[in-house]
mmCIF file with all atom_site columns, C-alpha atoms in Angstrom:
data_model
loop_
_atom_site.group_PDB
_atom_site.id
_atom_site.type_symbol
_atom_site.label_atom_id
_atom_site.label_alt_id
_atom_site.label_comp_id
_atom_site.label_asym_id
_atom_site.label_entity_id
_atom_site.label_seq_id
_atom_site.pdbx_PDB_ins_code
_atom_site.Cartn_x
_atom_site.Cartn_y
_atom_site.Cartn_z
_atom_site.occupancy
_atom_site.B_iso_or_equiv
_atom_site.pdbx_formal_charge
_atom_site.auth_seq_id
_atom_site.auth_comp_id
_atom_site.auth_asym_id
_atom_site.auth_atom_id
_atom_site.pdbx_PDB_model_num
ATOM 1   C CA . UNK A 1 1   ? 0.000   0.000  0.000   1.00 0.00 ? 110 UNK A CA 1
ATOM 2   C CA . UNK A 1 2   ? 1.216   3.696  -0.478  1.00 0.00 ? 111 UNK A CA 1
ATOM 3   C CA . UNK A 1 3   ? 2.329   5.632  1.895   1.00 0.00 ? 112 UNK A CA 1
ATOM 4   C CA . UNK A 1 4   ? 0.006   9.251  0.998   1.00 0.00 ? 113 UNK A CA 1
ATOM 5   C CA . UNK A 1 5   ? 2.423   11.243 2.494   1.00 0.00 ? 114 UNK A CA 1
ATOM 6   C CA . UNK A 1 6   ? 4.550   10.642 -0.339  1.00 0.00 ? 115 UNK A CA 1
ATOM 7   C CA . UNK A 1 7   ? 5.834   7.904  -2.395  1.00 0.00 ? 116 UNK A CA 1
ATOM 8   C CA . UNK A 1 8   ? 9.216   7.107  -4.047  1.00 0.00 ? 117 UNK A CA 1
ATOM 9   C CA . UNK A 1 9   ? 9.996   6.816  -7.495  1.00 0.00 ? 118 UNK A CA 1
ATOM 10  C CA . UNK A 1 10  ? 13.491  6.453  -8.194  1.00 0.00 ? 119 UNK A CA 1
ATOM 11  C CA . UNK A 1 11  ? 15.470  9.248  -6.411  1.00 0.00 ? 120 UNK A CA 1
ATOM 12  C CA . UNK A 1 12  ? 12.299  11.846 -6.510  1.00 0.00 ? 121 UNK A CA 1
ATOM 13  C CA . UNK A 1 13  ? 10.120  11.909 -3.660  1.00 0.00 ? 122 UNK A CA 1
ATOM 14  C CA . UNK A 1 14  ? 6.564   13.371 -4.424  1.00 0.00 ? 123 UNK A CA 1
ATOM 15  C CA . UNK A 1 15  ? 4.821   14.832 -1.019  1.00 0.00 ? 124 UNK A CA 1
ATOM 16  C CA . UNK A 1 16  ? 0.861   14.608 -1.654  1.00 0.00 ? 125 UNK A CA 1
ATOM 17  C CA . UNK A 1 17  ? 0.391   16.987 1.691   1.00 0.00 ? 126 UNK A CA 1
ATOM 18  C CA . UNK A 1 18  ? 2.911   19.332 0.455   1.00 0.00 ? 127 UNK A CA 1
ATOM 19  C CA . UNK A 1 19  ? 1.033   19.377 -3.125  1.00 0.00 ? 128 UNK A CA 1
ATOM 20  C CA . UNK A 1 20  ? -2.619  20.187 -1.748  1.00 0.00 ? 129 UNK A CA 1
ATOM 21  C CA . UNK A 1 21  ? -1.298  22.337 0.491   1.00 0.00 ? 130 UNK A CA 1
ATOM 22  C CA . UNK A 1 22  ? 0.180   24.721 -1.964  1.00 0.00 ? 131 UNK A CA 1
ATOM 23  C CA . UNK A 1 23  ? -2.843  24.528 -4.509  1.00 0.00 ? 132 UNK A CA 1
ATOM 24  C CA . UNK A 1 24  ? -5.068  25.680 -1.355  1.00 0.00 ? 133 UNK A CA 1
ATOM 25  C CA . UNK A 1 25  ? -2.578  28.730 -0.968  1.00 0.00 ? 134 UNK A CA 1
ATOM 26  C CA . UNK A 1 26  ? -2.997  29.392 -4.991  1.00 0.00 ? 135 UNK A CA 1
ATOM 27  C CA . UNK A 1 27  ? -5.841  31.898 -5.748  1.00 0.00 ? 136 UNK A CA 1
ATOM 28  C CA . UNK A 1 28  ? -8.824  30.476 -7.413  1.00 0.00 ? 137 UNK A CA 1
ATOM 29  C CA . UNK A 1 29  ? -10.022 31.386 -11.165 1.00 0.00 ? 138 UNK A CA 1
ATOM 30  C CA . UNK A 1 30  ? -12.944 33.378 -9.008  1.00 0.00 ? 139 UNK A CA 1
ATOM 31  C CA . UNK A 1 31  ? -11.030 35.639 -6.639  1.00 0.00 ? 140 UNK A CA 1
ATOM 32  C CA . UNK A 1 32  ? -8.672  36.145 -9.925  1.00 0.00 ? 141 UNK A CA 1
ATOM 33  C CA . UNK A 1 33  ? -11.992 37.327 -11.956 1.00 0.00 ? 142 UNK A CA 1
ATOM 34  C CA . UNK A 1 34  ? -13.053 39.510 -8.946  1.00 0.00 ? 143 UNK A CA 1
ATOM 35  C CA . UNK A 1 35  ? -9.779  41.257 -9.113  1.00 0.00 ? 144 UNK A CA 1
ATOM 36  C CA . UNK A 1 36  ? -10.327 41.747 -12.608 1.00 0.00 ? 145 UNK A CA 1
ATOM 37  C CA . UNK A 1 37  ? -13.661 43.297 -12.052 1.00 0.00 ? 146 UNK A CA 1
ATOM 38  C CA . UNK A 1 38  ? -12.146 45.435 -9.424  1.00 0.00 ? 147 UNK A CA 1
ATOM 39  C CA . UNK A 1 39  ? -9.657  46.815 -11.743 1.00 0.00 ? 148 UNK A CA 1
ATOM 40  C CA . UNK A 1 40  ? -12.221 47.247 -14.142 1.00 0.00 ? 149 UNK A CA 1
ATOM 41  C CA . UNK A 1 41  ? -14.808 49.306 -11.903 1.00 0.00 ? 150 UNK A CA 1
ATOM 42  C CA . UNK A 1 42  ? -11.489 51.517 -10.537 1.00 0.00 ? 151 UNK A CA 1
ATOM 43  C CA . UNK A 1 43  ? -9.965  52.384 -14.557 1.00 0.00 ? 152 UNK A CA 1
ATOM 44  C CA . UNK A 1 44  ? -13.650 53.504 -15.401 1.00 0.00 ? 153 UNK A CA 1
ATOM 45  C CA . UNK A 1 45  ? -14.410 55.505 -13.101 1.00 0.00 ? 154 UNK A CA 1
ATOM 46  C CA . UNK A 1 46  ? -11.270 57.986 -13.547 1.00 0.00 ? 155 UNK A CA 1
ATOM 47  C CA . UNK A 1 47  ? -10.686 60.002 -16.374 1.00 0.00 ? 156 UNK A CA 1
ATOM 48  C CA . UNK A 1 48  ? -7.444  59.951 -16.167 1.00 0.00 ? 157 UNK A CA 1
ATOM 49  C CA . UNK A 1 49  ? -6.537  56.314 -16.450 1.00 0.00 ? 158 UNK A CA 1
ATOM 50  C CA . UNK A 1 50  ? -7.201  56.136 -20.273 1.00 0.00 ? 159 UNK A CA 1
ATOM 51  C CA . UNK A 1 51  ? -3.703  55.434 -21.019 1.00 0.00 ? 160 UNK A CA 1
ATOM 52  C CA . UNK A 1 52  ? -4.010  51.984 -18.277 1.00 0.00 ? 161 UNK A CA 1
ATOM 53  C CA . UNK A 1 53  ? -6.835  50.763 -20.153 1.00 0.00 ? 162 UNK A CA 1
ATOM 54  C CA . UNK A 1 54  ? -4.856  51.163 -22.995 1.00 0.00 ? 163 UNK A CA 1
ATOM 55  C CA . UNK A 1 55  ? -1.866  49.204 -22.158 1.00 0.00 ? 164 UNK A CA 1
ATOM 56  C CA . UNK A 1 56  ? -4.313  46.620 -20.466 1.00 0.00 ? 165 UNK A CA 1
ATOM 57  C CA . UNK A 1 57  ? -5.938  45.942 -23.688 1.00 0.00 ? 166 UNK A CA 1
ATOM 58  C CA . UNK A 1 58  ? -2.354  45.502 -25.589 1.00 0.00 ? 167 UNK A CA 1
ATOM 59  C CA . UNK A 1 59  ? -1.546  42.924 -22.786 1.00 0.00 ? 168 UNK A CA 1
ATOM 60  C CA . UNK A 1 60  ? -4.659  40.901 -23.067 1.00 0.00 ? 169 UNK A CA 1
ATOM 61  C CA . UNK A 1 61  ? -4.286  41.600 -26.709 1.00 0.00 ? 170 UNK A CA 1
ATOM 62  C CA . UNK A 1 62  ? -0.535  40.011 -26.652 1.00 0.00 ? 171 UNK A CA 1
ATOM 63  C CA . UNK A 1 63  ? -2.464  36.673 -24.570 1.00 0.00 ? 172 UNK A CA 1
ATOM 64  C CA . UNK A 1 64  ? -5.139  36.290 -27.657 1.00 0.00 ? 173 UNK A CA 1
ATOM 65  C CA . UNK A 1 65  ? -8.160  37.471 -25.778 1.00 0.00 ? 174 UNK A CA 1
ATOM 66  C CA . UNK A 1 66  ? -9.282  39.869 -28.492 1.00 0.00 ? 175 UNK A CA 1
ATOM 67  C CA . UNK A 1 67  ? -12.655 40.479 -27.480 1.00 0.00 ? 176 UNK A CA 1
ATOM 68  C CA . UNK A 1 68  ? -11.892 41.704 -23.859 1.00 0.00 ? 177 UNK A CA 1
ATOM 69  C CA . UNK A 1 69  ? -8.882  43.326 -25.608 1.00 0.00 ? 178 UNK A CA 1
ATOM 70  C CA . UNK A 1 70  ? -11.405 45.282 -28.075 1.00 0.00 ? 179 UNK A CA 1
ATOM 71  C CA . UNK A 1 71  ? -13.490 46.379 -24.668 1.00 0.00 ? 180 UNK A CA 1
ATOM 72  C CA . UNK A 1 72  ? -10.310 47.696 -22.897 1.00 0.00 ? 181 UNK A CA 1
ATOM 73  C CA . UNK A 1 73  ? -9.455  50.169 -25.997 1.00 0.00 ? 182 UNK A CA 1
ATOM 74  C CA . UNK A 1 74  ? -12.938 50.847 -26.632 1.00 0.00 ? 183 UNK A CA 1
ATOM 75  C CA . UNK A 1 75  ? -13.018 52.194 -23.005 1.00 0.00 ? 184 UNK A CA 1
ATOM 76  C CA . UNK A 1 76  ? -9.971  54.154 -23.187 1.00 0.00 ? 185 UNK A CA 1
ATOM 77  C CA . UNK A 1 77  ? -11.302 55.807 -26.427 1.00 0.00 ? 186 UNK A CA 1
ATOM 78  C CA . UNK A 1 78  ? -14.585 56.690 -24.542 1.00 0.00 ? 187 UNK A CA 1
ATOM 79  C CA . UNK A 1 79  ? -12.558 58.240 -21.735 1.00 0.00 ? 188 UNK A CA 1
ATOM 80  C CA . UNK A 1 80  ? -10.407 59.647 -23.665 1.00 0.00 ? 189 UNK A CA 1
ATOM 81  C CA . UNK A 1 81  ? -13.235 61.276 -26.224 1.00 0.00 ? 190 UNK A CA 1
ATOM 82  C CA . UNK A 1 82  ? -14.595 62.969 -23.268 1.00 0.00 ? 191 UNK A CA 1
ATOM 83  C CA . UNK A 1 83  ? -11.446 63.577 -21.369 1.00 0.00 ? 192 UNK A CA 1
ATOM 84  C CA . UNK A 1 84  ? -8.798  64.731 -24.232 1.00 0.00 ? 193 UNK A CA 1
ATOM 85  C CA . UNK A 1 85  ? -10.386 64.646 -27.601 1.00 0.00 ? 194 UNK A CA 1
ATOM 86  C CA . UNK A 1 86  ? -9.843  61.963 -30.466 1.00 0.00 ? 195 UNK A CA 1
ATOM 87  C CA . UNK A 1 87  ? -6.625  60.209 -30.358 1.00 0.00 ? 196 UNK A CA 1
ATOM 88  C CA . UNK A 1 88  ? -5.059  58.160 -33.225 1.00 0.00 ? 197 UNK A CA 1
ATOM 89  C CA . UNK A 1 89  ? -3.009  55.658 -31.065 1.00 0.00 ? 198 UNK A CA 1
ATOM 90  C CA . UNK A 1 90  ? -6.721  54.507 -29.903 1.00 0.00 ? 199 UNK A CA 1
ATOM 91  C CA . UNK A 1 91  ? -7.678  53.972 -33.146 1.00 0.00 ? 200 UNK A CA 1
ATOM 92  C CA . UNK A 1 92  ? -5.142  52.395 -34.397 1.00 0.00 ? 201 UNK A CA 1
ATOM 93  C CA . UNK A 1 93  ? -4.938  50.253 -31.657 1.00 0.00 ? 202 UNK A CA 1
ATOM 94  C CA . UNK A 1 94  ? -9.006  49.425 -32.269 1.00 0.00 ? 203 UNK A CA 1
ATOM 95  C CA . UNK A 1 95  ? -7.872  48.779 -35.575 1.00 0.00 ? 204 UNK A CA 1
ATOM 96  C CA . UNK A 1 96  ? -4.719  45.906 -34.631 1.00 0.00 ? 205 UNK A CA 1
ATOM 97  C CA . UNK A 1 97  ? -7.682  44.103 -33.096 1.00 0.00 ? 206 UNK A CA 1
ATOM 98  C CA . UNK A 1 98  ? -9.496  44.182 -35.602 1.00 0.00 ? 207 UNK A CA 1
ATOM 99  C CA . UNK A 1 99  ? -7.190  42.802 -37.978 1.00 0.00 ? 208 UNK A CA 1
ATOM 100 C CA . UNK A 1 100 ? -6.049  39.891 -36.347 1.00 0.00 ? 209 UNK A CA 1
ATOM 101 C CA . UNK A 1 101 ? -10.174 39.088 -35.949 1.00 0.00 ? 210 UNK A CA 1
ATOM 102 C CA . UNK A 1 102 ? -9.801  39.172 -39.540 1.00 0.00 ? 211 UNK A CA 1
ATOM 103 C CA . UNK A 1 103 ? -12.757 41.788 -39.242 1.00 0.00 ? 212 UNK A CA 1
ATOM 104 C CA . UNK A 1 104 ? -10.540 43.629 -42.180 1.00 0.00 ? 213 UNK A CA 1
ATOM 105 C CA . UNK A 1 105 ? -13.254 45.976 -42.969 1.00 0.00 ? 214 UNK A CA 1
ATOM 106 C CA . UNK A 1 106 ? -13.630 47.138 -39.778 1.00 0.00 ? 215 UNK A CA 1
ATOM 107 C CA . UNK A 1 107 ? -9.802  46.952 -39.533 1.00 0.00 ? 216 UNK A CA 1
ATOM 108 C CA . UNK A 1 108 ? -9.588  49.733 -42.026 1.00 0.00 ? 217 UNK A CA 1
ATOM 109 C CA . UNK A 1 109 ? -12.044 51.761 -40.582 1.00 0.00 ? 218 UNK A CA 1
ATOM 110 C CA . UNK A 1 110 ? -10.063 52.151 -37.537 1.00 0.00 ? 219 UNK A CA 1
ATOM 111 C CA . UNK A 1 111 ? -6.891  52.630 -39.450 1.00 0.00 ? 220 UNK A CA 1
ATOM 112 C CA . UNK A 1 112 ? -8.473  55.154 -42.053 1.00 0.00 ? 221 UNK A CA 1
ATOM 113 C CA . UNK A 1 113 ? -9.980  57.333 -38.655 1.00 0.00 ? 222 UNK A CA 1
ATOM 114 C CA . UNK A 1 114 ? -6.190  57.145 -37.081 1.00 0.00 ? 223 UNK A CA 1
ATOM 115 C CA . UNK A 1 115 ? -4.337  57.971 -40.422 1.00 0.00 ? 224 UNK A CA 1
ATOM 116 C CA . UNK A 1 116 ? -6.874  61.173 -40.326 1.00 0.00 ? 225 UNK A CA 1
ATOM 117 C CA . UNK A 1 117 ? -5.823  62.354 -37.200 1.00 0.00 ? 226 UNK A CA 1
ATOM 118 C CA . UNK A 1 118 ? -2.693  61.591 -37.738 1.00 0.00 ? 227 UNK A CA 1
ATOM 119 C CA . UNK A 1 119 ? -2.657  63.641 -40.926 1.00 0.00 ? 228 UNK A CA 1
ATOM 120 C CA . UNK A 1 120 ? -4.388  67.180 -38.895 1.00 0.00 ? 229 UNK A CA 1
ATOM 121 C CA . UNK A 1 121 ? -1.683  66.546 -35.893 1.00 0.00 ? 230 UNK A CA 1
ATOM 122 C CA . UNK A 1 122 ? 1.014   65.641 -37.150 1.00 0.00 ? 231 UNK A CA 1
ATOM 123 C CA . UNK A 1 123 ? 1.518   66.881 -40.904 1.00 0.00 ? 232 UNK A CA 1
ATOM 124 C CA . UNK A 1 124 ? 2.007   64.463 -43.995 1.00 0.00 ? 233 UNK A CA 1
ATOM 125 C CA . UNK A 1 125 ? 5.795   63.653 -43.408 1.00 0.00 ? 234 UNK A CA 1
ATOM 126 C CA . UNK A 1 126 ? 5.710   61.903 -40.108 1.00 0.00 ? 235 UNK A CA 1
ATOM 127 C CA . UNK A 1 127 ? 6.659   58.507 -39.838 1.00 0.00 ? 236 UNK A CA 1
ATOM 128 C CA . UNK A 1 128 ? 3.970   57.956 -37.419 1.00 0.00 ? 237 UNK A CA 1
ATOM 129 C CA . UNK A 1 129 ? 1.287   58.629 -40.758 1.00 0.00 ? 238 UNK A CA 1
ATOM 130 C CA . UNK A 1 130 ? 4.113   56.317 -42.736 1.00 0.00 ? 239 UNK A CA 1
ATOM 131 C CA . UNK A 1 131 ? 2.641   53.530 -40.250 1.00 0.00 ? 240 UNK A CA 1
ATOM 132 C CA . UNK A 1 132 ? -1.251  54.344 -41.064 1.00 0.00 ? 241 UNK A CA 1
ATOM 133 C CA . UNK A 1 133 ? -0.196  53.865 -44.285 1.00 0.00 ? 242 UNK A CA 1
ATOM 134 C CA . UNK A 1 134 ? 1.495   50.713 -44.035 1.00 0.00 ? 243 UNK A CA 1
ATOM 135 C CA . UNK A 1 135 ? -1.198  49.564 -41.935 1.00 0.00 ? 244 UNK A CA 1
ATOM 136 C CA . UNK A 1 136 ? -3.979  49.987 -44.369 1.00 0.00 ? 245 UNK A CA 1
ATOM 137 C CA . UNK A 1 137 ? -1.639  48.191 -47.134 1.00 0.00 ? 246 UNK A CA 1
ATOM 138 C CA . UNK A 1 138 ? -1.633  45.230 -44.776 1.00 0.00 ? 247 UNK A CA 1
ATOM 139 C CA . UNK A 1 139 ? -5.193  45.181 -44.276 1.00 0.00 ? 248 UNK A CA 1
ATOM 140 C CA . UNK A 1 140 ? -5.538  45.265 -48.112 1.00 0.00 ? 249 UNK A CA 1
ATOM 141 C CA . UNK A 1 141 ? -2.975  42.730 -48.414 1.00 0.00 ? 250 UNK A CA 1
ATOM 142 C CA . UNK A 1 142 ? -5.171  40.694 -46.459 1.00 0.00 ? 251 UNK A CA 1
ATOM 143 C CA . UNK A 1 143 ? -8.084  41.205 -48.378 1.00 0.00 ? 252 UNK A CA 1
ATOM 144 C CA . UNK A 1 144 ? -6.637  39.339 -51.539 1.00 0.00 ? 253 UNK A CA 1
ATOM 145 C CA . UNK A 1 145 ? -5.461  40.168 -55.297 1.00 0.00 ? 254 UNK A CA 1
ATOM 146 C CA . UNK A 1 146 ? -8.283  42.274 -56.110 1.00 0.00 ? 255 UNK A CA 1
ATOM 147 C CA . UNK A 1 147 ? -6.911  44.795 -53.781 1.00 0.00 ? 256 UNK A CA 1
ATOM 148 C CA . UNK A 1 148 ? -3.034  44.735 -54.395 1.00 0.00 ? 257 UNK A CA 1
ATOM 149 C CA . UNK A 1 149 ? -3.310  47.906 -56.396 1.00 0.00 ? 258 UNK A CA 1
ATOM 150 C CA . UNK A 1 150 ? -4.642  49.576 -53.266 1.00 0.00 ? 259 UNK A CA 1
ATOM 151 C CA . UNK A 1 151 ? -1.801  48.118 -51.234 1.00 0.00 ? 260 UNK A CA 1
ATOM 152 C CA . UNK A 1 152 ? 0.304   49.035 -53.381 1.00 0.00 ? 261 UNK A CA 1
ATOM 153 C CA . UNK A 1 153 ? -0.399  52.344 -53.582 1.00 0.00 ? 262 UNK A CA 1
ATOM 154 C CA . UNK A 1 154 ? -0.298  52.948 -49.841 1.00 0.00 ? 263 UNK A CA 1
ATOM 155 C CA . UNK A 1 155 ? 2.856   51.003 -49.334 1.00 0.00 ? 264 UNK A CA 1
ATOM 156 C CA . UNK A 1 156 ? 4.619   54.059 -51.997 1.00 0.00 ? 265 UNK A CA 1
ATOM 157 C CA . UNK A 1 157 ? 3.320   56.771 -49.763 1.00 0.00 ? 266 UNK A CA 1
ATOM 158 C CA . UNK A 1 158 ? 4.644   54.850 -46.728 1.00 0.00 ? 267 UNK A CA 1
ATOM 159 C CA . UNK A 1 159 ? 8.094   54.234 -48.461 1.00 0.00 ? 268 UNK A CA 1
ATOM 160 C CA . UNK A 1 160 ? 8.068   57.972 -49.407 1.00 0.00 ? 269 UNK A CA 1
ATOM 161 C CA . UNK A 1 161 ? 7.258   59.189 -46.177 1.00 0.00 ? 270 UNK A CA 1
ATOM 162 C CA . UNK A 1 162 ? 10.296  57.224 -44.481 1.00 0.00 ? 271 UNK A CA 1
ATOM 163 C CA . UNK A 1 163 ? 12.301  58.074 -47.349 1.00 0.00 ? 272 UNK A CA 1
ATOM 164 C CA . UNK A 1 164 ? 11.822  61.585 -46.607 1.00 0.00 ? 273 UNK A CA 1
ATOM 165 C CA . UNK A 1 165 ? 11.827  61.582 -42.939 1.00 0.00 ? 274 UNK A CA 1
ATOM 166 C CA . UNK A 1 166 ? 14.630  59.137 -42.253 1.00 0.00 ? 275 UNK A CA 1
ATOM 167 C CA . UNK A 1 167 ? 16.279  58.776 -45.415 1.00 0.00 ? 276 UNK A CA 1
ATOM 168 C CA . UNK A 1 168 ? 16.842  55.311 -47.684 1.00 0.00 ? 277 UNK A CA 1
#
């Protein structure tokens, strides 16, 4: 009969007690979701944590969950709407989401509303609008041969841009 203390195998000694002990000390999937709701309840409520919604959405972003992802930008653009104005980094960040959905439409949409801002804040030459560009020639590359002209043609202004700005 084993011993449940622990058995032997070989030169490793597993100790059962020790084992259930340390899974009782772990915190469970439902105090980790009521920290999450916490967090959640805290970031919304001030204005000024727009940018840590942001960066919460890249991380869950990063970790594949794209839909919570999508609700932690969305937030920060609704903060930051009524808080700071319209902000391309929230759009394009809307718009990353979006594209690894494969929701390419909506994809460029996002892109298209960053590039714009981009383009009133920051001027044509900026290698920050270089990047809407290259975005939306992605998103087009994605979309298949019938839209390789398009790509095309924004890849050139992106290749410009950085030509101008930062040189060959």
């Amino acid at each position: 009969m084993e011993n449940l203390t622990g058995s032997s195998c070989g030169k490793q000694k597993i100790n059962l007690r020790k084992i259930h002990k340390t899974q009782r000390s772990l915190p469970t999937l439902d105090s980790k979701e009521r920290e999450r709701k916490q967090l959640n309840a805290k970031t919304n409520q001030e204005p000024d944590n727009y940018d840590l919604l942001e960066q919460i959405g890249v991380v869950i972003h990063k970790f594949g969950n794209v839909n919570e992802a999508l609700s932690y930008h969305n937030s920060s653009l609704a903060v930051k709407q009524k808080t700071v104005g319209e902000d391309h980094h929230s759009y394009n960040h809307i718009g990353i989401v979006y594209f690894s959905k494969g929701d390419y439409d909506k994809a460029l949409e996002y892109y298209r509303k960053s590039l714009s801002i981009r383009l009133k804040v920051l001027g044509e030459n900026h290698p920050d609008v270089a990047t809407s560009y290259g975005s939306i020639a992605t998103v087009y590359g994605q979309k298949g041969r019938y839209y390789y002209d398009h790509m095309l043609k924004y890849n050139t202004k992106a290749l410009t841009i950085l030509r101008n700005t930062i040189g060959e």
